[in-house]
Amino acid sequence: MYISFFSKRWIIASRVENTTYQTNIRLSCFTTTMQFQLTSEYKPTGDQPEAIKALVEGLQQKVPYQTLLGVTGSGKTFTIANVVAQLNKPTLVLSHNKTLAAQLYSEFKGFFPNNAVEYFVSYYDYYQPEAYLPTTDTYIEKDLSINDEIEKLRLATTSSLLSGRSDVIVVSSVSCLYGIGNPEDFNKTTVDINEGQMLDRDHFLRLLVNSLYSRNETAEYNRGNFRVKGDTVDVFLAYHDYIVRVIFWGDEIESIETVDPLTGITTEQLKSYRIFPANLFVTTKERIFRAIDEIQIDLGKQVEFFQSIGKPLEAKRLYERVTYDVEMIKEIGYCSGIENYSRYFDGRPAGTRPFCLLDFFPDDYLTVIDESHVTIPQIRAMYGGDHSRKMNLVEYGFRLPAAIDNRPLKFEEFESLSPEIIFVSATPADYELEKSEGVVVDQLIRPTGLLDPPIDVRPSMNQIDDLMEEIQQRVEKNERVLVTTLTKRMAEELTDYLAQHGIRCNYIHSDVETLERVKIMDDLRNGVFDVLIGVNLLREGLDLPEVSLVAVLDADKEGFLRSHRSLTQTAGRAARNVNGKVIFYADKITDSMQMTIDETNRRREKQIKYNEQHGITPQQIKKARSSALGKEYKATIEAKAYVEPDYYSMASEPLPEYATVDDLKTKIDQTRKAMLAAAKKLEFLEAARLRDELIKLEDRLPKEERKK
């Protein structure tokens, strides 16, 4: 029996034991060697060739840790693409959030159109983890919404890795360090078919069910299903957007072809094909029965423990919850929070780490950590936050201790599973420098010849008056200004003050809603206002070529926002403009300021020397002025032909306070469709904004209507 134990769509199927057929189905990995084919109209320039050579030589010499220090706009992604192409081994690219991961995925997909570039992030549009707050005696039940499109991309990732091909790049968030199914079980349920192979059709169908595909003869035929028409079997793959059609002639496979699910037209004839499972979480019936026995044994022990320390309430709560979960698993194969029992299903000893995406990689692969100064601390923190939440659930009788073993990797475990790592950052942290033993590969030359902006230190007395004068100079040249303050209140008050003096400005910080934040960025680029004021602007991932001045107020107030790395990152926001300049307003030069100034001077010296030697004149970056949400700005409204309803625009129309229940339901339906459409296009900022709007609309429904 093979069972998917993390999906609500549980499918239980008998595993065929007829050895006559088993000899015809190979369940082991192919060994496929394919070369990376880098496709680009550009060639490495500046110090990119030196960086590529140094990194490749280090990897060939099995150096475990290397650091690429690349300034903003120097083409770090292109450098890594060249390294991957020369090295020709599977590569994991880690990013600290799914939006930046989507950007990297798009870039690598462009560089390697003929190779397997995959995208692996959390497949939740919304996720509220289970938790218990002892101080208020509040239990928060788990709530989630799964994105089917991202689930498909996750399956495509594991399928590419287990195909045995070496030309695989996986762009991932730290979601890759969370528990997923056992790769051994996943690989065992893979079905290999070949043209001319002797195979009974019904046996083939049972193999598909073993791989967690569902038979569906209805019109609603989706991924992860198959249908049968006589001797023709159509399999709608869970990890691709096409159908694999297998045509039998008696007990022989006559032909294998791929079919477009919309048109029904055959797109390719195949000699062989490997069908991977429709779900990441697969286990056997024998393991299920063994897991239930182990759960009940541990339940008895934990209940006895609670009673022995005088906690009868926790003992009763745990007994009732776990007993109910076991009955649900026995009857329907699923229970809420079943991932907390994953250790039993995997057959792992207590305290051992869960399986994760890194287990699907071969032994020899490369890890690239983008923006490592942010990503590394995130990896370190994941285990601690998860463990703290789980301990409350265990101590108060909501979960068995085994729930603690359903967790992200510890940082030490991540290190042990990553044989070769390249850290990529403009400001590598102490950890990266220590691991690289102080050897850093510099990439300071920009293809445009632009220099790092010079830094000017000015006294804080009368800093606002001085700033206003600098702003006026930029406004006359149609350039933009960024100003960083220490607090949100200071940002808002400064905005009001400048506005009173006729300066067009706005502020941005964490309290500003998602879509409004994106709109503010677009308005700055398009000249709706000239000055953007914020607290920690480097967090916004700004790419604004129009910005020629970055002003840092109270630069001498040491702390996270005025650390060496924060100041360097903030100063880099002006590096995309040929007239870029940075002003630190301070009464003294702190160590962080001095380090930033010294590093900037070092970079500028090297950049100027290179430009002089090669006769390069710095050129202003010209970037299309389009919305971050993909909408072009237009000066006039043009007549348009009729098109199908746009859920985005329909969902954005305001709903009056006096709207009826039917109007609310219609609006909720439109907003939900728009949210899913945005998530499918990987436009996560828009999806998050629509999710927030959806919650507000649902709150406006009467209580009796919400339950329906």
XYZ file of C-alpha atoms in Angstrom:
708
model
C 0.000 0.000 0.000
C 1.204 3.502 -0.777
C -0.319 6.444 1.046
C 0.071 10.196 0.881
C 0.019 11.287 4.491
C 0.270 15.093 4.340
C -2.498 15.787 1.862
C -6.209 15.937 2.549
C -6.653 14.084 -0.724
C -5.591 10.745 0.698
C -5.309 7.932 -1.788
C -4.760 4.364 -0.617
C -3.840 1.735 -3.181
C -2.714 -1.856 -3.112
C 0.849 -2.352 -4.207
C 1.195 -5.007 -6.899
C 3.331 -7.934 -5.811
C 3.393 -9.809 -9.126
C 7.115 -10.123 -9.807
C 6.485 -10.853 -13.500
C 5.454 -7.255 -13.993
C 7.943 -5.827 -11.523
C 10.837 -6.814 -13.774
C 9.407 -4.586 -16.519
C 9.140 -1.497 -14.292
C 12.457 0.047 -13.206
C 12.178 2.122 -10.070
C 15.780 3.208 -9.799
C 17.122 6.617 -10.862
C 18.383 7.156 -14.379
C 21.945 8.391 -14.601
C 21.607 11.261 -17.029
C 24.487 13.612 -17.717
C 23.454 16.859 -19.377
C 25.500 19.987 -19.800
C 24.406 23.457 -18.715
C 23.934 25.722 -21.755
C 24.341 29.373 -20.783
C 22.349 31.573 -23.166
C 23.098 35.296 -23.048
C 23.926 38.122 -25.424
C 26.362 39.446 -22.821
C 29.906 38.380 -22.044
C 31.680 38.683 -18.694
C 33.229 42.150 -18.335
C 34.990 44.199 -15.678
C 36.150 41.958 -12.875
C 33.528 39.303 -13.661
C 36.061 37.078 -15.531
C 38.434 37.169 -12.518
C 35.583 36.415 -10.104
C 34.351 33.505 -12.244
C 37.854 32.067 -12.541
C 38.559 32.364 -8.800
C 35.259 30.758 -7.778
C 35.556 27.887 -10.273
C 39.146 27.146 -9.230
C 38.098 27.111 -5.580
C 35.286 24.668 -6.288
C 37.549 22.427 -8.354
C 39.946 22.360 -5.400
C 37.011 21.388 -3.121
C 37.137 24.591 -1.070
C 33.995 24.242 1.100
C 33.233 27.953 1.608
C 33.767 30.959 -0.678
C 32.440 34.526 -0.573
C 31.555 36.695 -3.571
C 31.515 40.333 -2.512
C 29.602 42.029 -5.308
C 28.380 45.620 -5.274
C 24.880 46.588 -6.362
C 24.513 46.399 -10.150
C 27.748 44.474 -10.784
C 26.018 41.397 -12.269
C 26.435 38.905 -9.438
C 23.700 36.626 -10.828
C 25.426 36.511 -14.219
C 28.706 35.609 -12.512
C 27.082 32.756 -10.607
C 25.411 31.570 -13.832
C 28.840 31.337 -15.492
C 30.244 29.441 -12.503
C 27.359 26.963 -12.598
C 27.754 26.472 -16.357
C 31.462 25.689 -16.013
C 31.038 23.493 -12.947
C 28.097 21.510 -14.366
C 26.640 20.138 -11.159
C 23.188 20.499 -9.513
C 22.904 23.859 -7.758
C 20.711 25.176 -4.957
C 20.252 28.969 -4.852
C 18.897 30.146 -1.490
C 17.096 33.463 -1.050
C 15.629 34.967 2.112
C 12.129 35.592 0.739
C 9.918 34.198 -2.005
C 9.598 37.487 -3.920
C 13.363 37.797 -4.406
C 13.483 34.062 -5.113
C 10.967 34.605 -7.933
C 13.206 37.325 -9.414
C 16.254 35.045 -9.279
C 14.223 32.186 -10.784
C 13.265 34.420 -13.703
C 16.901 35.468 -14.249
C 18.296 31.930 -14.158
C 15.459 30.711 -16.370
C 16.580 33.309 -18.913
C 20.220 32.240 -18.664
C 19.444 28.507 -18.913
C 16.311 28.078 -21.080
C 17.340 24.559 -22.143
C 18.069 23.246 -18.651
C 15.991 22.407 -15.582
C 15.561 25.618 -13.564
C 13.091 24.988 -10.737
C 11.340 27.125 -8.109
C 10.786 25.780 -4.581
C 9.081 27.958 -1.974
C 6.363 27.497 0.621
C 3.126 26.520 -1.119
C 0.919 28.314 1.393
C -0.931 31.433 0.314
C -1.886 31.761 3.963
C -0.576 29.844 6.977
C -1.466 30.198 10.652
C 0.534 27.623 12.661
C -0.952 25.772 15.592
C 0.003 27.468 18.865
C -0.888 27.781 22.553
C -0.438 30.951 24.620
C -0.254 29.935 28.311
C -0.499 33.496 29.658
C -4.012 33.951 28.234
C -4.927 30.240 27.984
C -5.509 30.703 24.246
C -5.292 27.831 21.763
C -4.861 28.842 18.115
C -5.854 26.174 15.623
C -3.853 25.667 12.437
C -5.306 27.367 9.367
C -3.901 27.356 5.856
C -4.537 27.831 2.165
C -2.445 25.866 -0.358
C -1.441 27.311 -3.752
C -1.839 24.527 -6.335
C 0.455 26.246 -8.828
C 3.368 26.412 -6.379
C 2.651 22.831 -5.323
C 3.153 21.882 -8.972
C 6.483 23.729 -9.054
C 7.614 21.950 -5.871
C 6.803 18.563 -7.415
C 8.641 19.566 -10.585
C 11.697 20.347 -8.435
C 11.843 16.937 -6.751
C 11.124 15.203 -10.064
C 14.034 16.978 -11.778
C 16.405 16.166 -8.909
C 15.476 12.465 -8.869
C 15.647 12.198 -12.656
C 19.415 11.899 -12.268
C 20.201 14.815 -14.582
C 23.037 17.085 -13.497
C 21.809 20.301 -15.159
C 19.374 21.283 -12.394
C 19.200 24.672 -10.679
C 16.762 25.020 -7.790
C 15.953 28.569 -6.675
C 14.452 28.325 -3.213
C 13.491 30.170 -0.081
C 14.370 28.688 3.310
C 11.254 26.524 2.845
C 13.657 23.911 1.461
C 14.893 23.275 5.023
C 11.453 22.217 6.307
C 10.320 18.598 6.440
C 8.954 16.836 3.354
C 8.539 13.177 2.382
C 11.169 10.455 2.288
C 13.020 10.625 -1.080
C 13.496 6.849 -1.002
C 9.741 6.237 -0.855
C 9.179 8.950 -3.477
C 11.621 7.269 -5.828
C 10.189 3.778 -5.242
C 6.791 4.870 -6.541
C 8.214 6.275 -9.768
C 6.927 4.529 -12.904
C 9.186 4.075 -15.946
C 7.582 3.179 -19.258
C 9.102 2.445 -22.677
C 7.687 2.065 -26.158
C 7.335 -1.645 -26.975
C 7.406 -2.643 -23.287
C 5.235 -5.635 -22.289
C 2.899 -4.360 -19.570
C -0.703 -5.187 -18.695
C -2.883 -2.058 -18.848
C -4.656 -2.750 -15.552
C -1.322 -3.307 -13.856
C -0.159 0.065 -15.206
C -3.263 1.698 -13.711
C -2.495 0.178 -10.307
C 1.046 1.535 -10.540
C -0.385 4.997 -11.198
C -2.585 4.688 -8.122
C 0.497 3.630 -6.155
C 2.048 6.903 -7.328
C -0.979 8.750 -5.869
C -2.713 9.573 -9.154
C -6.529 9.481 -9.027
C -8.754 8.102 -11.740
C -11.136 10.783 -12.957
C -13.392 10.314 -15.974
C -15.340 13.562 -15.454
C -15.025 16.784 -17.424
C -13.129 18.384 -14.532
C -9.796 16.752 -15.320
C -6.951 18.329 -13.344
C -3.296 17.682 -12.513
C -2.654 14.511 -10.531
C -5.469 12.571 -12.280
C -5.665 9.976 -15.060
C -8.456 8.722 -17.288
C -8.915 5.603 -19.358
C -10.559 5.315 -22.797
C -10.230 1.718 -23.991
C -6.539 1.020 -24.558
C -5.588 4.703 -24.144
C -4.506 6.040 -20.756
C -4.129 9.819 -20.302
C -2.048 10.897 -17.294
C -2.245 14.589 -16.341
C 1.108 14.982 -14.613
C 1.086 16.686 -11.208
C 4.298 18.564 -11.981
C 3.802 19.675 -15.613
C 1.151 21.387 -17.704
C 0.776 18.594 -20.228
C -0.733 15.113 -20.462
C 1.237 11.921 -21.087
C -0.827 9.625 -23.318
C 0.040 5.919 -23.203
C -1.556 3.792 -25.943
C -1.642 0.009 -25.496
C -1.938 -2.765 -28.060
C -2.927 -5.703 -25.930
C -0.252 -6.031 -23.237
C 2.277 -3.951 -25.160
C 2.856 -0.190 -24.987
C 2.379 0.868 -28.603
C 3.194 4.563 -28.237
C 3.902 7.313 -25.708
C 3.131 10.942 -26.491
C 2.582 14.284 -24.798
C -0.705 16.088 -25.352
C -1.847 19.673 -24.802
C -4.673 19.426 -22.217
C -6.558 22.392 -23.713
C -6.459 21.529 -27.421
C -5.923 17.747 -27.268
C -3.202 18.072 -29.910
C -0.181 15.762 -29.678
C 2.947 17.843 -29.071
C 5.711 15.202 -28.954
C 6.288 11.481 -29.582
C 8.429 9.763 -26.939
C 10.370 6.510 -26.780
C 10.315 6.359 -22.984
C 9.046 8.364 -20.026
C 9.365 8.469 -16.253
C 6.217 9.310 -14.280
C 6.909 10.722 -10.825
C 4.406 10.581 -7.916
C 1.609 13.130 -7.638
C 2.488 14.048 -4.054
C 5.691 14.670 -2.091
C 4.482 12.794 0.973
C 4.358 9.061 0.344
C 4.580 6.097 2.697
C 3.631 2.409 2.767
C 0.669 0.727 4.459
C 3.040 -1.309 6.609
C 4.612 1.889 7.921
C 1.174 3.312 8.667
C 0.235 0.340 10.852
C 3.601 0.433 12.595
C 3.292 4.192 13.115
C -0.153 3.822 14.741
C 1.230 1.249 17.179
C 4.157 3.527 18.080
C 1.847 6.548 18.504
C -0.359 4.616 20.932
C 2.659 3.395 22.936
C 4.056 6.944 23.242
C 0.592 8.231 24.118
C 0.398 5.832 27.055
C 3.813 6.917 28.292
C 3.054 10.644 28.044
C -0.370 10.321 29.725
C 1.256 8.387 32.564
C 3.935 11.099 32.834
C 1.356 13.914 33.124
C -0.568 12.012 35.782
C 2.609 11.338 37.766
C 3.443 15.067 37.966
C -0.073 16.095 38.911
C -1.389 17.335 35.547
C -4.650 15.402 35.000
C -6.084 18.083 32.679
C -3.121 17.832 30.286
C -3.272 14.007 30.481
C -6.968 13.951 29.554
C -6.541 16.548 26.801
C -3.664 14.657 25.193
C -5.433 11.283 25.414
C -8.586 12.603 23.753
C -6.773 14.490 20.981
C -4.331 11.727 20.017
C -6.972 8.991 20.233
C -9.190 11.009 17.901
C -6.265 11.554 15.478
C -5.471 7.813 15.429
C -9.105 6.931 14.685
C -9.172 9.472 11.851
C -5.980 8.008 10.345
C -7.425 4.490 10.550
C -10.751 5.431 8.973
C -9.976 8.109 6.346
C -6.177 8.132 6.265
C -5.853 11.731 7.393
C -6.154 13.926 10.471
C -5.623 17.610 11.125
C -1.997 18.242 12.065
C -0.826 14.848 10.809
C 2.605 16.343 10.102
C 3.216 16.229 13.865
C 3.370 12.437 13.558
C 5.842 12.469 10.649
C 8.620 10.858 12.709
C 6.521 7.728 13.108
C 5.697 7.526 9.395
C 9.331 8.083 8.393
C 10.529 5.491 10.897
C 13.010 7.953 12.403
C 14.405 7.696 15.951
C 13.448 10.427 18.432
C 15.474 13.630 18.040
C 16.550 13.018 14.446
C 16.031 15.600 11.731
C 13.222 15.229 9.170
C 13.799 14.701 5.465
C 14.002 17.922 3.445
C 14.722 19.047 -0.106
C 18.492 18.751 0.458
C 18.026 14.965 0.719
C 16.802 14.939 -2.897
C 20.095 16.392 -4.139
C 23.006 14.055 -5.004
C 26.014 13.979 -2.685
C 27.966 16.433 -4.849
C 26.091 19.697 -5.403
C 26.652 23.440 -5.033
C 24.813 25.817 -2.687
C 24.664 29.548 -3.455
C 23.311 31.745 -0.638
C 22.085 35.058 -2.021
C 22.228 38.103 0.274
C 23.935 35.855 2.798
C 24.139 38.561 5.471
C 20.324 38.298 5.715
C 19.693 34.663 4.715
C 22.160 33.076 7.168
C 20.572 34.690 10.270
C 17.176 33.585 8.970
C 18.342 29.976 8.706
C 19.765 30.170 12.226
C 16.514 31.521 13.671
C 14.075 29.064 12.078
C 14.673 26.172 14.442
C 14.483 28.303 17.607
C 11.131 29.857 16.741
C 9.584 26.534 15.751
C 10.940 24.740 18.836
C 9.596 27.389 21.224
C 6.088 27.117 19.762
C 6.116 23.294 19.796
C 7.339 23.107 23.406
C 4.218 24.929 24.601
C 2.013 22.491 22.692
C 3.805 19.499 24.220
C 4.014 20.829 27.794
C 0.285 21.613 27.918
C -0.936 18.350 26.427
C -1.859 19.422 22.893
C 0.765 17.301 21.140
C 3.020 14.302 21.735
C 6.757 15.014 22.149
C 7.233 13.617 18.628
C 5.770 16.881 17.289
C 9.086 18.564 18.138
C 10.809 16.380 15.524
C 8.634 17.856 12.766
C 10.819 20.918 12.390
C 13.159 22.872 10.124
C 16.822 21.932 10.063
C 19.145 23.201 12.741
C 21.892 25.427 11.382
C 24.553 22.790 12.093
C 22.516 20.210 10.145
C 22.237 22.581 7.190
C 26.018 23.056 7.206
C 26.652 19.311 7.284
C 24.326 18.715 4.305
C 25.900 21.438 2.120
C 29.279 20.260 0.763
C 30.171 23.475 -1.109
C 28.761 26.942 -0.435
C 29.218 30.307 -2.152
C 28.064 33.286 -0.083
C 26.896 36.223 -2.216
C 26.551 39.640 -0.612
C 27.593 43.265 -0.911
C 28.190 43.250 2.861
C 29.180 39.746 3.998
C 28.858 39.185 7.743
C 31.508 37.879 10.134
C 30.273 34.292 9.743
C 30.823 34.292 5.969
C 34.270 35.892 6.293
C 35.277 33.440 9.006
C 34.126 30.401 7.026
C 35.899 31.695 3.917
C 39.025 32.168 6.046
C 39.192 35.818 5.007
C 39.507 35.010 1.298
C 36.905 37.112 -0.523
C 36.321 37.314 -4.286
C 35.641 40.957 -5.163
C 33.271 42.051 -7.922
C 33.302 45.823 -7.760
C 33.181 46.874 -11.423
C 29.779 47.613 -12.930
C 29.250 46.972 -16.673
C 27.844 50.535 -16.924
C 31.021 52.012 -15.433
C 29.063 53.575 -12.567
C 31.020 54.306 -9.381
C 30.008 53.817 -5.780
C 28.576 57.165 -4.633
C 30.964 59.379 -2.621
C 30.098 59.863 1.065
C 29.994 63.320 2.608
C 29.843 63.708 6.429
C 28.109 66.870 7.674
C 27.220 68.114 11.185
C 23.741 67.314 12.491
C 23.116 70.936 13.520
C 20.767 72.522 10.993
C 20.707 69.193 9.137
C 17.111 69.670 7.932
C 17.871 73.081 6.408
C 20.934 71.672 4.693
C 18.921 68.681 3.488
C 16.219 70.932 2.004
C 18.852 72.797 0.017
C 20.258 69.512 -1.347
C 16.741 68.330 -2.213
C 16.066 71.507 -4.170
C 19.183 70.925 -6.290
C 17.978 67.404 -7.150
C 14.447 68.562 -7.945
C 15.807 71.047 -10.491
C 17.586 68.141 -12.248
C 14.459 65.886 -12.118
C 16.232 63.452 -9.770
C 14.977 61.737 -6.624
C 16.084 61.652 -2.969
C 15.942 58.998 -0.241
C 16.108 60.009 3.425
C 16.490 57.537 6.308
C 15.444 58.380 9.873
C 15.694 56.448 13.136
C 11.975 56.108 13.964
C 8.617 55.879 12.195
C 7.362 58.965 14.008
C 10.389 60.960 12.866
C 9.738 59.864 9.276
C 6.119 61.013 9.441
C 6.935 64.340 11.123
C 9.743 65.087 8.658
C 7.343 64.344 5.786
C 4.829 66.837 7.192
C 7.531 69.475 7.718
C 8.949 69.179 4.195
C 5.451 69.193 2.691
C 4.693 72.446 4.504
C 7.725 73.965 2.779
C 6.514 72.967 -0.669
C 8.599 69.799 -1.123
C 6.727 66.879 -2.686
C 7.487 63.927 -0.411
C 6.107 60.751 1.136
C 7.123 58.243 3.810
C 7.342 54.464 3.866
C 7.702 52.010 6.740
C 6.319 48.689 8.013
C 2.907 50.140 8.917
C 2.238 51.063 5.299
C 0.121 48.394 3.592
C 1.647 46.159 0.924
C 0.047 47.621 -2.186
C 0.436 51.170 -0.910
C 4.141 50.490 -0.431
C 4.492 49.361 -4.040
C 2.493 52.351 -5.278
C 4.739 54.732 -3.332
C 7.800 53.271 -5.071
C 6.177 53.664 -8.473
C 5.100 57.240 -7.723
C 8.666 58.139 -6.707
C 10.083 56.846 -9.986
C 7.390 58.572 -12.017
C 7.865 61.970 -10.371
C 4.601 62.163 -8.434
C 6.852 63.212 -5.549
C 10.609 63.786 -5.269
C 11.596 62.637 -1.780
C 10.958 59.288 -0.053
C 11.505 59.132 3.707
C 11.830 55.853 5.574
C 13.353 54.078 8.548
C 15.139 51.138 6.982
C 15.001 51.691 3.253
C 17.487 48.943 2.418
C 14.851 46.398 3.425
C 12.612 47.413 0.562
C 14.991 45.981 -2.054
C 14.993 49.289 -3.892
C 16.162 49.471 -7.494
C 15.696 53.154 -8.311
C 18.027 54.598 -10.991
C 16.406 58.024 -10.575
C 17.716 58.371 -6.986
C 20.854 60.536 -6.943
C 20.990 61.380 -3.225
C 20.724 59.253 -0.089
C 20.685 61.226 3.173
C 21.172 59.408 6.488
C 20.007 61.439 9.485
C 21.646 60.800 12.879
C 24.206 58.529 11.239
C 26.300 58.477 14.435
C 23.595 56.734 16.521
C 25.147 53.267 16.697
C 22.723 50.338 16.420
C 21.229 47.938 13.887
C 19.971 50.734 11.630
C 23.335 52.482 11.717
C 25.637 49.449 11.646
C 28.366 49.075 9.031
C 26.291 46.704 6.889
C 23.104 48.759 7.125
C 24.936 51.966 6.196
C 26.696 50.272 3.267
C 23.459 48.764 1.970
C 21.635 52.084 2.328
C 24.428 54.000 0.567
C 24.220 51.502 -2.302
C 20.737 52.780 -3.163
C 22.401 55.762 -4.893
C 24.829 53.582 -6.866
C 22.557 53.300 -9.914
C 22.704 57.018 -10.747
C 25.636 58.686 -12.466
C 25.290 61.660 -10.081
C 24.891 59.467 -6.991
C 25.879 60.947 -3.635
C 25.481 59.992 0.048
C 25.357 62.383 3.002
C 25.844 61.227 6.605
C 24.561 63.817 9.091
C 26.552 63.209 12.296
C 28.482 64.999 15.035
C 31.139 62.304 15.193
C 32.428 59.532 12.976
C 31.582 56.156 14.512
C 33.410 52.915 13.781
C 30.522 51.809 11.541
C 30.641 55.064 9.589
C 34.417 54.836 9.182
C 34.213 51.233 7.956
C 31.557 52.220 5.416
C 33.578 55.216 4.225
C 36.797 53.180 3.947
C 35.056 50.389 2.032
C 33.408 52.890 -0.326
C 36.735 54.627 -0.993
C 38.389 51.257 -1.683
C 35.712 50.358 -4.188
C 35.750 53.771 -5.877
C 39.538 53.660 -6.272
C 39.364 50.317 -8.041
C 36.389 51.379 -10.193
C 38.015 54.665 -11.280
C 41.274 52.911 -12.154
C 39.451 50.325 -14.268
C 37.440 52.987 -16.116
C 40.594 54.992 -16.891
C 42.473 51.930 -18.164
C 39.624 50.899 -20.457
C 38.377 54.335 -21.491
C 34.942 53.808 -19.968
C 32.618 56.716 -19.263
C 29.982 55.953 -16.589
C 26.518 55.667 -18.142
C 23.200 56.284 -16.437
C 21.054 53.166 -16.008
C 17.817 53.425 -17.963
C 15.062 51.227 -16.575
C 11.520 50.997 -17.937
C 9.088 52.827 -15.693
C 6.523 50.143 -15.008
C 4.694 49.238 -11.861
C 6.182 46.563 -9.625
C 2.843 44.809 -10.123
C 3.431 44.617 -13.853
C 1.220 47.525 -14.979
C 2.708 50.073 -17.354
C 2.196 53.764 -16.639
C 0.398 55.627 -19.420
C -0.068 59.356 -19.809
C -3.403 59.033 -21.577
C -6.220 56.507 -21.570
C -6.556 54.770 -24.897
C -9.658 53.126 -26.323
C -9.566 49.384 -25.850
C -11.350 46.436 -27.409
C -13.536 44.260 -25.235
C -11.628 41.782 -23.102
C -12.664 39.241 -20.537
C -13.301 40.579 -17.001
C -10.112 41.466 -15.158
C -10.404 40.085 -11.638
C -7.615 42.400 -10.470
C -9.527 45.537 -11.378
C -12.880 44.127 -10.233
C -11.401 43.180 -6.871
C -9.850 46.630 -6.431
C -13.152 48.507 -6.839
C -14.343 49.810 -3.430
C -17.543 48.363 -1.980
C -19.959 50.794 -0.270
C -20.692 50.380 3.431
C -24.375 49.696 2.711
C -23.647 46.752 0.385
C -26.013 43.775 0.644
C -24.955 40.263 1.679
C -25.168 39.121 -1.961
C -22.923 42.024 -3.023
C -20.417 41.065 -0.330
C -20.413 37.428 -1.439
C -19.849 38.456 -5.061
C -17.020 40.763 -4.026
C -15.442 38.025 -1.868
C -15.565 35.608 -4.797
C -13.933 38.168 -7.135
C -11.231 38.995 -4.604
C -10.449 35.334 -3.957
C -10.083 34.674 -7.698
C -7.838 37.706 -8.089
C -5.697 36.582 -5.137
C -5.218 33.099 -6.608
C -4.476 34.552 -10.050
C -1.807 36.844 -8.592
C -0.234 34.017 -6.616
C -0.189 31.820 -9.727
C 1.782 34.555 -11.544
C 4.176 34.725 -8.548
C 3.057 38.321 -7.857
C 3.176 37.840 -4.105
C 2.868 41.497 -3.127
C -0.430 41.802 -4.974
C -1.603 38.426 -3.630
C -0.841 39.522 -0.063
C -2.751 42.769 -0.561
C -5.766 40.894 -1.924
C -5.592 38.390 0.941
C -5.817 41.253 3.444
C -8.772 42.709 1.521
C -10.455 39.281 1.486
C -10.194 38.987 5.274
C -11.748 42.444 5.716
C -14.636 41.559 3.400
C -15.317 38.268 5.180
C -15.378 40.113 8.505
C -18.193 42.286 7.136
C -20.408 39.249 6.518
C -23.010 38.431 9.197
C -21.882 35.592 11.503
C -24.566 33.210 10.260
C -23.392 33.725 6.652
C -19.716 33.088 7.480
C -20.497 29.570 8.654
C -22.153 28.587 5.369
